[in-house]
XYZ file of C-alpha atoms in Angstrom:
737
model
C 93.371 56.383 109.684
C 92.143 53.956 107.057
C 89.846 53.961 104.064
C 86.663 51.994 103.792
C 84.657 50.465 101.019
C 81.443 52.219 100.123
C 78.237 50.568 101.210
C 77.801 47.395 99.193
C 74.670 45.908 100.670
C 71.534 47.634 101.927
C 70.526 46.569 105.429
C 67.073 45.156 105.892
C 67.986 42.305 108.200
C 67.012 44.367 111.235
C 63.915 45.981 109.764
C 62.422 43.539 107.273
C 58.689 43.589 106.762
C 56.609 40.710 108.033
C 54.239 38.402 106.201
C 53.970 36.885 102.747
C 54.984 33.656 101.056
C 58.133 32.192 99.610
C 59.126 33.333 96.126
C 60.440 31.114 93.366
C 64.177 31.052 92.725
C 66.926 29.709 90.567
C 67.999 26.072 90.812
C 70.880 25.310 93.163
C 74.239 23.877 92.295
C 74.584 20.175 92.996
C 77.498 18.017 94.061
C 81.173 18.806 93.701
C 83.818 19.786 96.185
C 83.545 22.919 98.340
C 84.586 26.192 96.785
C 86.840 28.865 98.202
C 84.201 30.895 100.009
C 83.858 34.692 100.066
C 86.638 37.049 99.000
C 87.573 40.669 99.620
C 85.599 41.892 96.619
C 82.640 39.516 96.563
C 80.034 38.577 99.150
C 77.223 36.069 99.728
C 73.930 36.126 97.863
C 70.773 34.055 98.191
C 70.279 31.713 95.241
C 67.190 29.750 96.220
C 64.851 29.070 99.133
C 62.257 26.412 99.855
C 60.141 25.719 102.923
C 58.107 22.966 104.512
C 55.151 24.051 106.623
C 55.774 23.682 110.337
C 52.379 21.953 110.556
C 53.264 19.247 108.020
C 52.613 15.752 109.377
C 54.292 12.597 108.105
C 52.592 9.226 108.366
C 52.776 7.324 111.618
C 51.285 7.412 115.108
C 50.288 10.689 116.686
C 53.056 12.764 118.269
C 53.427 15.651 120.666
C 51.008 14.530 123.372
C 53.292 16.051 126.015
C 54.449 19.085 124.043
C 54.166 22.535 125.604
C 51.474 24.465 123.696
C 52.788 27.452 121.771
C 51.868 29.711 118.861
C 48.326 28.349 118.769
C 49.377 24.694 118.503
C 48.505 22.056 121.096
C 49.345 18.365 120.850
C 48.830 15.577 120.237
C 49.156 15.926 116.473
C 47.623 13.359 114.126
C 50.885 12.063 112.704
C 54.608 12.543 113.012
C 55.767 16.145 113.204
C 58.907 17.072 111.231
C 60.512 19.680 113.513
C 63.163 20.879 111.113
C 66.504 19.281 110.326
C 69.495 19.077 112.638
C 71.548 17.369 109.950
C 71.356 16.597 106.242
C 73.062 14.480 103.582
C 73.375 15.485 99.935
C 72.342 12.722 97.525
C 73.860 14.507 94.534
C 70.612 14.415 92.535
C 68.800 17.395 94.019
C 67.450 15.445 96.979
C 68.667 15.249 100.568
C 68.225 13.068 103.599
C 67.020 15.323 106.405
C 67.563 14.349 110.044
C 65.175 15.767 112.683
C 66.391 15.634 116.280
C 64.619 13.976 119.215
C 61.356 15.782 118.564
C 60.183 18.230 121.172
C 63.300 19.009 123.188
C 63.517 16.538 126.056
C 63.135 12.884 126.970
C 59.944 13.547 128.889
C 57.971 15.085 126.007
C 59.311 13.078 123.053
C 58.443 9.428 123.784
C 55.877 9.453 120.954
C 58.327 10.927 118.421
C 59.945 8.329 116.135
C 63.563 8.876 115.159
C 63.753 8.984 111.370
C 65.515 10.435 108.358
C 63.324 11.818 105.585
C 64.074 11.912 101.882
C 63.326 15.512 100.915
C 63.512 17.292 97.589
C 63.442 21.093 97.503
C 61.504 22.405 94.532
C 63.387 25.644 94.125
C 60.997 27.053 91.528
C 57.855 26.668 93.636
C 59.684 27.307 96.898
C 58.376 24.151 98.539
C 59.976 21.014 99.991
C 58.616 17.644 98.889
C 58.752 14.876 101.500
C 59.266 11.317 100.309
C 59.999 8.064 102.098
C 61.732 7.780 105.417
C 64.247 5.603 107.265
C 63.290 4.529 110.792
C 66.103 4.160 113.303
C 65.707 0.924 115.228
C 67.520 -1.685 117.298
C 66.093 -5.116 116.371
C 69.356 -6.855 117.298
C 69.399 -5.575 120.892
C 72.653 -3.655 120.607
C 71.334 -1.326 123.322
C 71.389 -2.728 126.841
C 69.209 -0.134 128.571
C 65.371 -0.137 128.385
C 63.841 1.456 125.284
C 60.539 3.278 125.040
C 58.903 0.914 122.562
C 58.685 -2.865 122.652
C 59.136 -3.043 118.848
C 62.535 -1.357 119.406
C 61.844 1.552 117.080
C 63.880 4.357 118.580
C 62.180 7.474 119.903
C 63.090 10.899 121.176
C 63.008 9.540 124.716
C 65.829 7.129 123.853
C 68.263 9.341 121.945
C 68.631 12.907 120.770
C 70.083 12.531 117.270
C 71.612 15.769 115.994
C 74.182 15.158 113.248
C 74.834 12.591 110.549
C 77.530 11.465 108.110
C 77.440 8.768 105.443
C 80.372 6.305 105.356
C 81.816 5.053 102.076
C 79.978 1.748 102.546
C 76.659 3.589 102.799
C 76.244 3.119 106.542
C 75.377 6.076 108.710
C 77.177 7.608 111.677
C 74.991 9.754 113.908
C 76.056 12.203 116.620
C 73.755 12.246 119.626
C 73.278 14.387 122.759
C 71.791 12.308 125.582
C 75.006 10.324 126.021
C 76.555 11.866 124.194
C 76.990 8.844 121.940
C 78.103 8.034 118.417
C 75.606 5.683 116.777
C 76.357 3.458 113.779
C 73.377 2.493 111.613
C 72.953 0.551 108.415
C 71.758 2.429 105.356
C 68.189 1.400 106.242
C 68.402 2.523 109.873
C 69.314 -0.638 111.818
C 71.737 -0.080 114.698
C 74.911 -2.052 113.916
C 76.772 -1.845 117.224
C 76.414 -0.620 120.774
C 76.384 3.159 121.233
C 79.943 4.481 121.487
C 80.296 6.520 124.705
C 82.022 9.871 124.909
C 85.364 9.397 126.681
C 85.316 12.689 128.600
C 82.056 12.501 130.496
C 78.284 12.088 130.468
C 75.308 14.391 130.159
C 72.478 14.566 132.729
C 70.328 12.433 130.371
C 72.903 9.655 129.994
C 71.287 6.312 130.935
C 74.563 5.167 132.497
C 75.015 8.192 134.768
C 75.764 6.813 138.213
C 74.043 8.134 141.358
C 75.980 11.143 142.567
C 78.088 11.322 139.398
C 78.582 14.875 138.143
C 77.765 15.297 134.430
C 80.665 16.892 132.538
C 78.510 17.541 129.451
C 75.700 20.030 130.031
C 72.147 19.111 129.104
C 71.606 19.233 125.330
C 75.251 20.085 124.711
C 76.517 16.874 123.137
C 77.311 16.089 119.500
C 75.249 18.662 117.641
C 78.051 18.628 115.063
C 79.800 15.706 113.357
C 82.174 16.010 110.390
C 83.787 13.229 108.361
C 86.968 13.054 106.307
C 86.336 12.284 102.619
C 87.944 8.836 102.859
C 85.735 7.949 105.804
C 88.701 7.038 107.998
C 88.053 9.734 110.571
C 85.025 11.350 112.181
C 85.164 14.679 113.993
C 82.441 15.069 116.635
C 82.272 18.514 118.247
C 80.937 19.148 121.739
C 78.224 21.775 121.379
C 78.933 23.619 124.642
C 81.709 23.957 127.187
C 82.379 21.045 129.526
C 80.806 21.847 132.877
C 84.106 21.893 134.747
C 85.992 23.932 132.149
C 87.052 27.310 133.513
C 86.994 28.752 129.989
C 83.316 28.824 129.051
C 84.141 29.845 125.484
C 86.128 26.662 124.787
C 84.574 23.991 122.553
C 86.368 20.742 121.802
C 86.744 18.942 118.475
C 87.487 15.220 118.835
C 88.842 12.669 116.373
C 87.246 9.233 116.091
C 88.377 6.161 114.143
C 85.210 4.427 112.856
C 87.044 1.251 111.839
C 88.441 0.719 115.319
C 85.313 2.317 116.834
C 87.399 4.305 119.276
C 88.636 7.836 119.814
C 92.193 8.519 118.698
C 93.015 10.827 121.609
C 93.514 13.863 119.359
C 91.512 16.991 120.209
C 91.435 20.616 119.118
C 90.200 23.714 120.904
C 87.773 26.184 119.329
C 86.821 29.507 120.930
C 83.304 30.857 120.473
C 82.536 34.556 120.131
C 80.632 34.499 123.444
C 80.234 32.085 126.344
C 76.640 31.167 125.553
C 77.245 30.408 121.867
C 77.075 26.815 120.677
C 78.307 24.748 117.735
C 75.477 23.819 115.383
C 77.114 21.736 112.638
C 80.471 20.765 111.148
C 81.572 19.735 107.671
C 84.959 18.736 106.274
C 85.872 20.987 103.332
C 89.528 20.243 102.597
C 92.836 19.185 104.061
C 92.634 19.876 107.810
C 89.778 22.335 107.197
C 86.329 22.275 108.764
C 83.367 24.590 108.399
C 81.583 25.064 111.725
C 78.247 26.679 112.504
C 78.433 28.949 115.542
C 75.157 30.349 116.814
C 73.558 31.986 119.816
C 70.289 30.829 121.351
C 68.248 33.861 120.279
C 65.933 34.206 117.308
C 64.323 36.907 115.218
C 65.468 40.453 115.899
C 67.311 39.354 119.054
C 69.746 37.192 117.063
C 73.422 38.113 117.335
C 75.563 35.263 116.000
C 74.419 32.934 113.204
C 77.679 32.264 111.413
C 79.753 29.744 109.500
C 83.460 29.786 110.303
C 86.318 27.883 108.696
C 88.950 26.426 111.000
C 92.294 24.893 110.087
C 93.146 22.016 112.403
C 96.826 22.318 111.463
C 97.280 25.815 112.927
C 96.522 27.330 116.305
C 96.897 30.766 117.842
C 99.049 31.706 120.822
C 96.356 30.440 123.211
C 96.092 27.048 121.538
C 92.783 27.639 119.730
C 92.324 26.763 116.072
C 92.228 29.870 113.925
C 88.818 30.704 112.531
C 87.864 32.672 109.444
C 84.392 33.972 108.643
C 82.769 32.176 105.718
C 79.203 33.412 106.145
C 77.342 35.779 108.447
C 73.876 34.311 107.996
C 72.273 37.517 109.271
C 73.454 39.431 106.167
C 72.963 37.711 102.817
C 72.174 39.784 99.743
C 68.984 38.853 97.937
C 69.259 40.803 94.669
C 66.636 38.663 92.895
C 64.044 38.961 95.665
C 64.018 35.206 96.282
C 62.865 35.643 99.881
C 60.537 38.627 99.458
C 57.485 38.505 101.691
C 58.708 35.590 103.780
C 58.601 37.323 107.177
C 61.284 38.867 109.365
C 64.726 38.831 107.763
C 63.498 38.489 104.184
C 63.683 40.964 101.348
C 66.532 42.945 99.815
C 68.823 41.490 102.473
C 68.091 37.976 103.686
C 68.809 36.816 107.227
C 68.608 33.369 108.783
C 67.587 34.465 112.303
C 66.211 31.112 113.444
C 67.102 29.977 116.943
C 68.492 26.625 115.847
C 70.644 27.185 112.769
C 72.007 23.628 112.791
C 72.619 22.394 109.258
C 75.083 23.239 106.509
C 75.890 21.159 103.415
C 78.661 22.329 101.046
C 77.394 21.960 97.482
C 80.501 22.899 95.514
C 81.221 25.916 93.325
C 81.093 28.196 96.384
C 77.527 27.190 97.187
C 76.258 26.203 100.591
C 72.932 24.756 101.736
C 71.535 25.995 105.060
C 68.679 24.415 107.007
C 67.100 24.864 110.424
C 65.754 22.846 113.307
C 62.496 24.672 113.995
C 61.761 23.475 117.565
C 58.067 23.055 116.761
C 55.803 24.644 117.881
C 57.717 27.163 119.975
C 59.927 29.030 117.488
C 58.444 32.028 115.681
C 61.436 33.935 114.326
C 59.828 34.948 111.034
C 56.220 35.806 111.910
C 55.173 36.350 115.535
C 52.568 33.832 116.652
C 53.243 31.476 113.729
C 55.536 28.444 114.148
C 58.628 28.637 111.988
C 58.667 26.561 108.832
C 61.504 24.234 107.996
C 63.717 26.160 105.590
C 66.326 25.024 103.108
C 68.254 27.800 101.360
C 71.192 27.871 98.979
C 73.754 30.656 99.273
C 76.405 31.565 96.716
C 79.288 32.723 98.896
C 80.630 34.887 96.043
C 77.289 35.920 94.601
C 77.557 39.725 94.669
C 80.302 42.183 93.862
C 81.249 44.657 96.565
C 81.940 48.328 95.952
C 85.222 50.213 95.790
C 86.804 51.942 98.813
C 85.565 55.209 100.257
C 87.488 57.474 102.642
C 84.699 58.436 105.055
C 84.684 56.449 108.290
C 81.328 55.332 109.752
C 81.683 54.433 113.431
C 78.951 52.517 115.223
C 78.627 54.567 118.424
C 78.466 52.059 121.271
C 77.471 49.692 118.485
C 74.129 50.503 116.892
C 72.704 51.991 120.064
C 69.726 53.431 118.227
C 68.484 49.870 117.678
C 69.864 47.712 120.514
C 70.915 48.378 124.132
C 74.331 50.018 123.931
C 77.608 48.199 124.490
C 76.254 44.692 123.941
C 77.454 42.198 121.359
C 73.979 42.550 119.847
C 74.539 46.268 119.406
C 77.991 45.775 117.873
C 76.788 43.035 115.516
C 73.844 45.199 114.442
C 76.274 48.010 113.655
C 78.313 45.609 111.518
C 75.163 44.443 109.733
C 74.295 48.085 109.138
C 77.597 48.706 107.348
C 79.624 50.444 110.054
C 83.371 50.437 109.376
C 84.332 50.581 113.050
C 82.588 49.724 116.302
C 83.186 51.779 119.430
C 83.525 50.159 122.861
C 83.887 52.426 125.889
C 86.138 50.658 128.390
C 86.043 50.473 132.171
C 87.566 47.967 134.578
C 86.165 45.294 136.860
C 87.460 44.716 140.370
C 89.750 41.975 139.063
C 91.213 44.143 136.313
C 89.237 42.939 133.283
C 88.224 45.551 130.706
C 84.516 45.521 129.898
C 82.380 47.629 127.575
C 80.205 50.167 129.416
C 79.654 53.847 128.721
C 80.298 54.584 132.375
C 81.620 52.641 135.320
C 78.304 53.417 137.041
C 75.961 50.730 135.711
C 72.630 51.369 137.409
C 71.041 52.722 134.235
C 72.496 50.191 131.776
C 72.080 46.859 133.616
C 69.531 45.172 135.864
C 71.800 45.490 138.910
C 69.221 47.556 140.818
C 66.834 44.571 140.781
C 69.400 42.132 142.147
C 68.967 41.703 145.881
C 72.391 40.128 146.284
C 74.011 43.380 145.161
C 71.933 45.857 147.150
C 74.824 46.528 149.518
C 77.116 47.477 146.619
C 75.156 50.701 146.021
C 77.378 53.572 147.011
C 78.315 57.185 146.299
C 81.591 58.095 144.605
C 83.166 61.161 143.073
C 84.137 60.499 139.457
C 85.991 63.287 137.645
C 84.712 65.812 140.165
C 81.071 64.694 139.949
C 79.268 62.921 142.810
C 77.454 59.811 141.586
C 75.340 57.287 143.472
C 74.866 53.808 142.102
C 76.736 50.608 141.321
C 80.249 50.686 139.880
C 82.084 48.100 137.778
C 85.221 48.350 139.877
C 83.265 46.902 142.819
C 82.350 43.741 140.883
C 84.464 40.826 139.737
C 83.960 39.750 136.156
C 82.141 36.624 137.348
C 79.702 38.779 139.312
C 79.240 41.202 136.440
C 78.472 38.265 134.146
C 75.338 37.519 136.165
C 73.861 40.897 135.202
C 71.984 41.661 132.010
C 72.013 44.828 129.935
C 69.058 47.157 129.485
C 68.263 50.250 127.435
C 69.812 53.412 128.929
C 67.190 55.897 127.618
C 63.935 53.883 127.418
C 61.699 56.943 127.095
C 63.580 57.976 123.957
C 64.074 54.494 122.533
C 61.204 52.320 123.793
C 61.751 49.809 120.986
C 65.100 48.868 122.480
C 63.462 47.788 125.731
C 62.262 44.631 123.954
C 65.853 43.427 124.316
C 66.231 44.257 128.008
C 67.468 41.367 130.108
C 68.843 39.313 127.200
C 72.501 40.211 126.833
C 75.569 40.080 129.059
C 78.070 42.877 129.549
C 80.820 41.969 127.059
C 84.527 41.951 127.794
C 86.849 43.936 125.571
C 88.326 40.626 124.432
C 84.908 39.500 123.199
C 84.406 42.766 121.323
C 87.792 42.339 119.660
C 87.002 38.724 118.793
C 83.738 39.775 117.167
C 85.481 42.481 115.164
C 88.402 40.362 113.975
C 86.117 37.579 112.760
C 83.724 39.988 111.019
C 83.758 41.891 107.744
C 82.244 45.206 106.751
C 79.661 45.466 104.004
C 82.590 46.178 101.702
C 84.442 43.033 102.727
C 87.106 44.726 104.843
C 88.095 43.902 108.433
C 85.873 45.592 110.994
C 87.762 48.230 112.948
C 87.637 48.957 116.675
C 87.615 52.468 118.160
C 88.032 51.938 121.943
C 87.713 54.760 124.443
C 89.389 54.709 127.836
C 86.849 56.054 130.328
C 88.038 58.059 133.335
C 91.685 56.957 133.065
C 92.897 59.276 135.838
C 90.255 57.907 138.203
C 91.088 54.294 137.389
C 94.807 54.982 137.774
C 94.035 56.374 141.218
C 92.418 53.126 142.383
C 95.129 50.879 140.970
C 93.209 49.709 137.892
C 95.088 51.336 135.033
C 93.327 50.940 131.684
C 96.159 51.436 129.231
C 98.246 48.323 129.901
C 95.374 45.805 129.636
C 94.078 47.725 126.611
C 97.330 47.295 124.691
C 97.710 43.692 125.880
C 94.229 42.768 124.655
C 94.814 44.442 121.292
C 98.115 42.606 120.821
C 96.617 39.260 121.860
C 93.942 39.657 119.194
C 96.301 40.774 116.433
C 95.297 44.437 116.554
C 98.804 45.858 116.768
C 100.929 47.768 114.303
C 100.098 51.084 112.705
C 98.062 49.504 109.894
C 95.751 47.647 112.265
C 92.116 48.826 112.076
C 92.211 50.410 115.535
C 91.963 53.988 116.815
C 92.364 54.603 120.551
C 90.528 57.625 121.920
C 90.275 59.493 125.204
C 88.841 62.731 126.594
C 91.988 63.063 128.688
C 95.408 64.047 127.355
C 97.987 62.475 129.668
C 97.102 58.881 128.880
C 97.184 59.601 125.143
C 100.660 61.082 125.524
C 101.649 57.960 127.450
C 100.138 55.694 124.790
C 101.929 57.583 122.005
C 105.200 56.356 123.493
C 103.972 52.763 123.836
C 102.154 52.017 120.581
C 102.146 52.856 116.897
C 98.367 52.584 116.737
C 96.495 55.758 115.756
C 95.283 57.916 118.648
C 92.409 60.399 118.751
C 91.980 63.246 121.202
C 88.328 63.624 122.118
C 87.000 67.184 122.355
C 83.923 67.860 124.422
C 81.441 70.640 123.729
C 82.515 72.426 126.909
C 84.640 71.973 130.005
C 88.180 70.623 130.225
C 90.045 67.301 130.254
C 89.916 65.915 133.785
C 93.618 65.113 133.907
C 94.376 68.786 133.252
C 91.893 69.888 135.900
C 93.387 67.450 138.413
C 96.886 68.781 137.668
C 95.849 72.435 138.039
C 96.249 73.108 134.312
C 93.714 75.764 133.263
C 93.453 74.754 129.596
C 89.988 73.832 128.368
C 88.696 71.919 125.355
C 88.220 75.278 123.650
C 91.940 75.911 124.095
C 92.768 72.521 122.587
C 91.012 73.359 119.298
C 92.774 76.661 118.696
C 95.426 76.563 115.973
C 98.141 76.287 118.611
C 96.204 73.697 120.571
C 95.651 71.504 117.505
C 99.342 71.663 116.635
C 100.026 70.481 120.177
C 97.608 67.559 119.788
C 99.345 66.572 116.554
C 102.528 65.908 118.533
C 100.945 62.868 120.228
C 97.738 62.032 118.332
C 96.616 61.391 114.785
C 93.167 62.911 114.914
C 90.437 64.485 116.973
C 86.990 63.228 117.822
C 85.025 66.402 118.301
C 81.591 67.238 119.608
C 79.698 68.183 116.481
C 78.769 71.606 117.927
C 82.483 72.431 117.997
C 82.655 71.739 114.254
C 79.466 73.537 113.229
C 77.939 75.639 116.009
C 74.212 76.217 116.437
C 72.426 79.538 116.857
C 69.973 80.395 119.636
C 67.144 78.613 117.791
C 69.128 75.398 117.505
C 69.843 75.731 113.783
C 73.267 75.107 112.277
C 75.435 78.128 111.605
C 78.523 78.284 109.399
C 81.349 75.816 110.119
C 83.944 76.849 112.663
C 87.635 76.914 111.633
C 88.312 73.713 113.627
C 88.081 71.269 110.707
C 90.307 73.443 108.515
C 92.850 74.052 111.268
C 92.930 70.383 112.293
C 93.624 69.330 108.722
C 96.393 71.896 108.450
C 97.919 70.368 111.591
C 97.801 66.945 109.936
C 94.890 65.656 112.040
C 91.820 63.796 110.846
C 88.446 64.952 112.175
C 85.688 62.646 113.373
C 82.480 64.197 114.689
C 80.114 62.900 117.373
C 77.361 61.963 118.036
C 74.900 61.777 115.160
C 71.496 60.542 116.316
C 68.240 60.280 114.403
C 65.793 61.523 117.048
C 64.532 65.081 116.599
C 65.737 66.220 120.016
C 69.345 65.588 118.977
C 69.085 67.226 115.544
C 69.537 70.858 114.477
C 66.150 72.481 113.997
C 66.328 72.534 110.194
C 66.612 68.740 110.136
C 63.760 67.928 112.492
C 60.602 66.308 111.141
C 57.415 66.932 113.088
C 57.180 67.989 116.718
C 57.709 64.717 118.589
C 61.187 64.953 120.129
C 61.622 61.176 119.942
C 60.576 60.770 116.301
C 63.269 60.432 113.659
C 64.208 63.447 111.605
C 66.542 63.959 108.663
C 69.765 62.541 110.127
C 71.105 61.863 106.649
C 70.782 65.538 105.773
C 72.615 66.592 108.937
C 75.489 64.170 108.311
C 75.890 65.327 104.726
C 76.115 68.937 105.881
C 79.042 68.036 108.133
C 80.698 65.973 105.409
C 80.515 68.949 103.036
C 82.279 70.952 105.719
C 85.205 68.526 105.529
C 84.551 66.068 108.381
C 86.459 62.827 107.714
C 84.220 60.429 109.637
C 81.630 60.320 112.368
C 80.123 58.427 115.272
C 76.464 57.533 114.950
C 73.853 55.597 116.907
C 72.246 54.741 113.566
C 74.954 53.275 111.292
C 72.488 52.344 108.561
C 71.537 55.997 108.103
C 75.175 57.013 108.344
C 76.220 54.509 105.698
C 73.420 55.700 103.424
C 74.535 59.310 103.889
C 78.041 58.371 102.775
C 76.890 56.117 99.965
């Protein structure tokens, strides 16, 4: 198995206190070329933070007459709202030009919103943003040939949805837009210089030139959220925010190349793959030869956030599937705040700072490894920080190498089904939370769909972990099957294609025990194994190491019997994602023995034999073999396991039994004997609720309240356990640290 770095950052991103104001901070770096980003021994830290009240009004006519009321705010508002920034330009003197988008989200509610750029100056010491003059976008020379909202030809949010901006060497401005999508060329003072440049590969539903009956190839609000520029100004790189509507790969995003001198596309494109189908591209910046930094985000906010990241891509290299390779630069949900810059600023502020806003849409490289982040706050609907209060516009500076990470530690912390104590199990949200909470590995249980795609579910019966029972179209799929000798009634993954399964949403499996997790019911899809691997390979642990994956094949004998073998697609997916070779951060586990023996002849990856508290491996039962799990953990049995596996994953009661009262007794000889056989020992499952704890570690009488999980884990570690599976990785990491 592999070593891990000790916990380097405390997690508060998923449990930060609410309320308070912005604290003062250190001044940010200004100007210069981008730095090298994070390294294996250093991670990101918050340098400074400033905010502009969501209720701030700039001069001008009233706005928001048609806005949907939210968070106690109802339009119209007596001036021009500044609903965050979808793009920004660094002026090199501590000030920035901030670009709001079309206003309130659609053509129909934004006709009274004037398209502008604002000169803003963050005062990092006071934590406030000063708003100065503005540039009004306008078309006095009638470059636009479709009707505009205003007779004075000032552009509004009903005309265009401006989302990204770059400054040319001559001072003119290029703006990426979503209604077309179009590229717009403005003078330095906001006058449109030429007709909007159309996108060559299709139109959006809001495109004024969309012909009757024409099918939009760009989904609504999925145009040019991102626009990068080469330093010499000779090329622009607009990025389509979402997948084209007719693309069969819903994770594909396209980067285009545009020649501003010729005002035409060059025909060159690149493919980028998002971590999940619903993720979008929020911004793009050129940072070096053939290198772009891209914002990838989901559409959630607050505690529901999963992906708010900055990736670097190299346009000169692609993987075997033709996608540009991406490297994590910043996970904006885990940024150390050692100076307390953000303390008291609402959810995601404190010892660890998170940027859990729905629309993370702006990055500006500042040089010397510093990066400015800003948000579009979708006023008045977003309330990621404080429930019921519209989000402020935030500008923060992050030093990508601001904190030193700790040295390696040998104990492995495995996020059991992700961080299933905090999010519905086997969702990308659960896996990402485990990573934020300093897990070394994440554990997906794998079952197959009807069309042979591996997906992450604890069982192939999904009635208790998805909303399938509420879906009328799948009522007829309810059936009774015998799985490993047990009769089960419900809905089974092998009766659904992946496309059908994608229409379902996950829910909490044990809501009575974990009612807090039900707040996330209905939000997340069932992830494929490929998506789990993608998340892991583009993530880093709190110690800066690659995140490992600990997949379990569920019911392999059963799936073999219905022609949906798990092992071949498992190995193929691992190889396709670069998780092959003995040094790869992967451990394959199973409760059965035959498939592990088979895998030992097919791969050099570490294997772990799972040991249940009682009973016997189903493959042995099916073959008439009378050996039980108890037989497997005798000295002879462990020596037999060592012939095909590298370790065991044992029920914790096998390692340290309990007495009749439920208290821990002395350790069994299993850990000692396993080590003598050359096997590592990982225990499962460590859960914080009293009902799962030995009696001496319970606190109070409520079975669902949390007890002393840290104390239990440390007892097992003193007994020699090498690692463990836990529903609460933050507690597990603290127990190790």
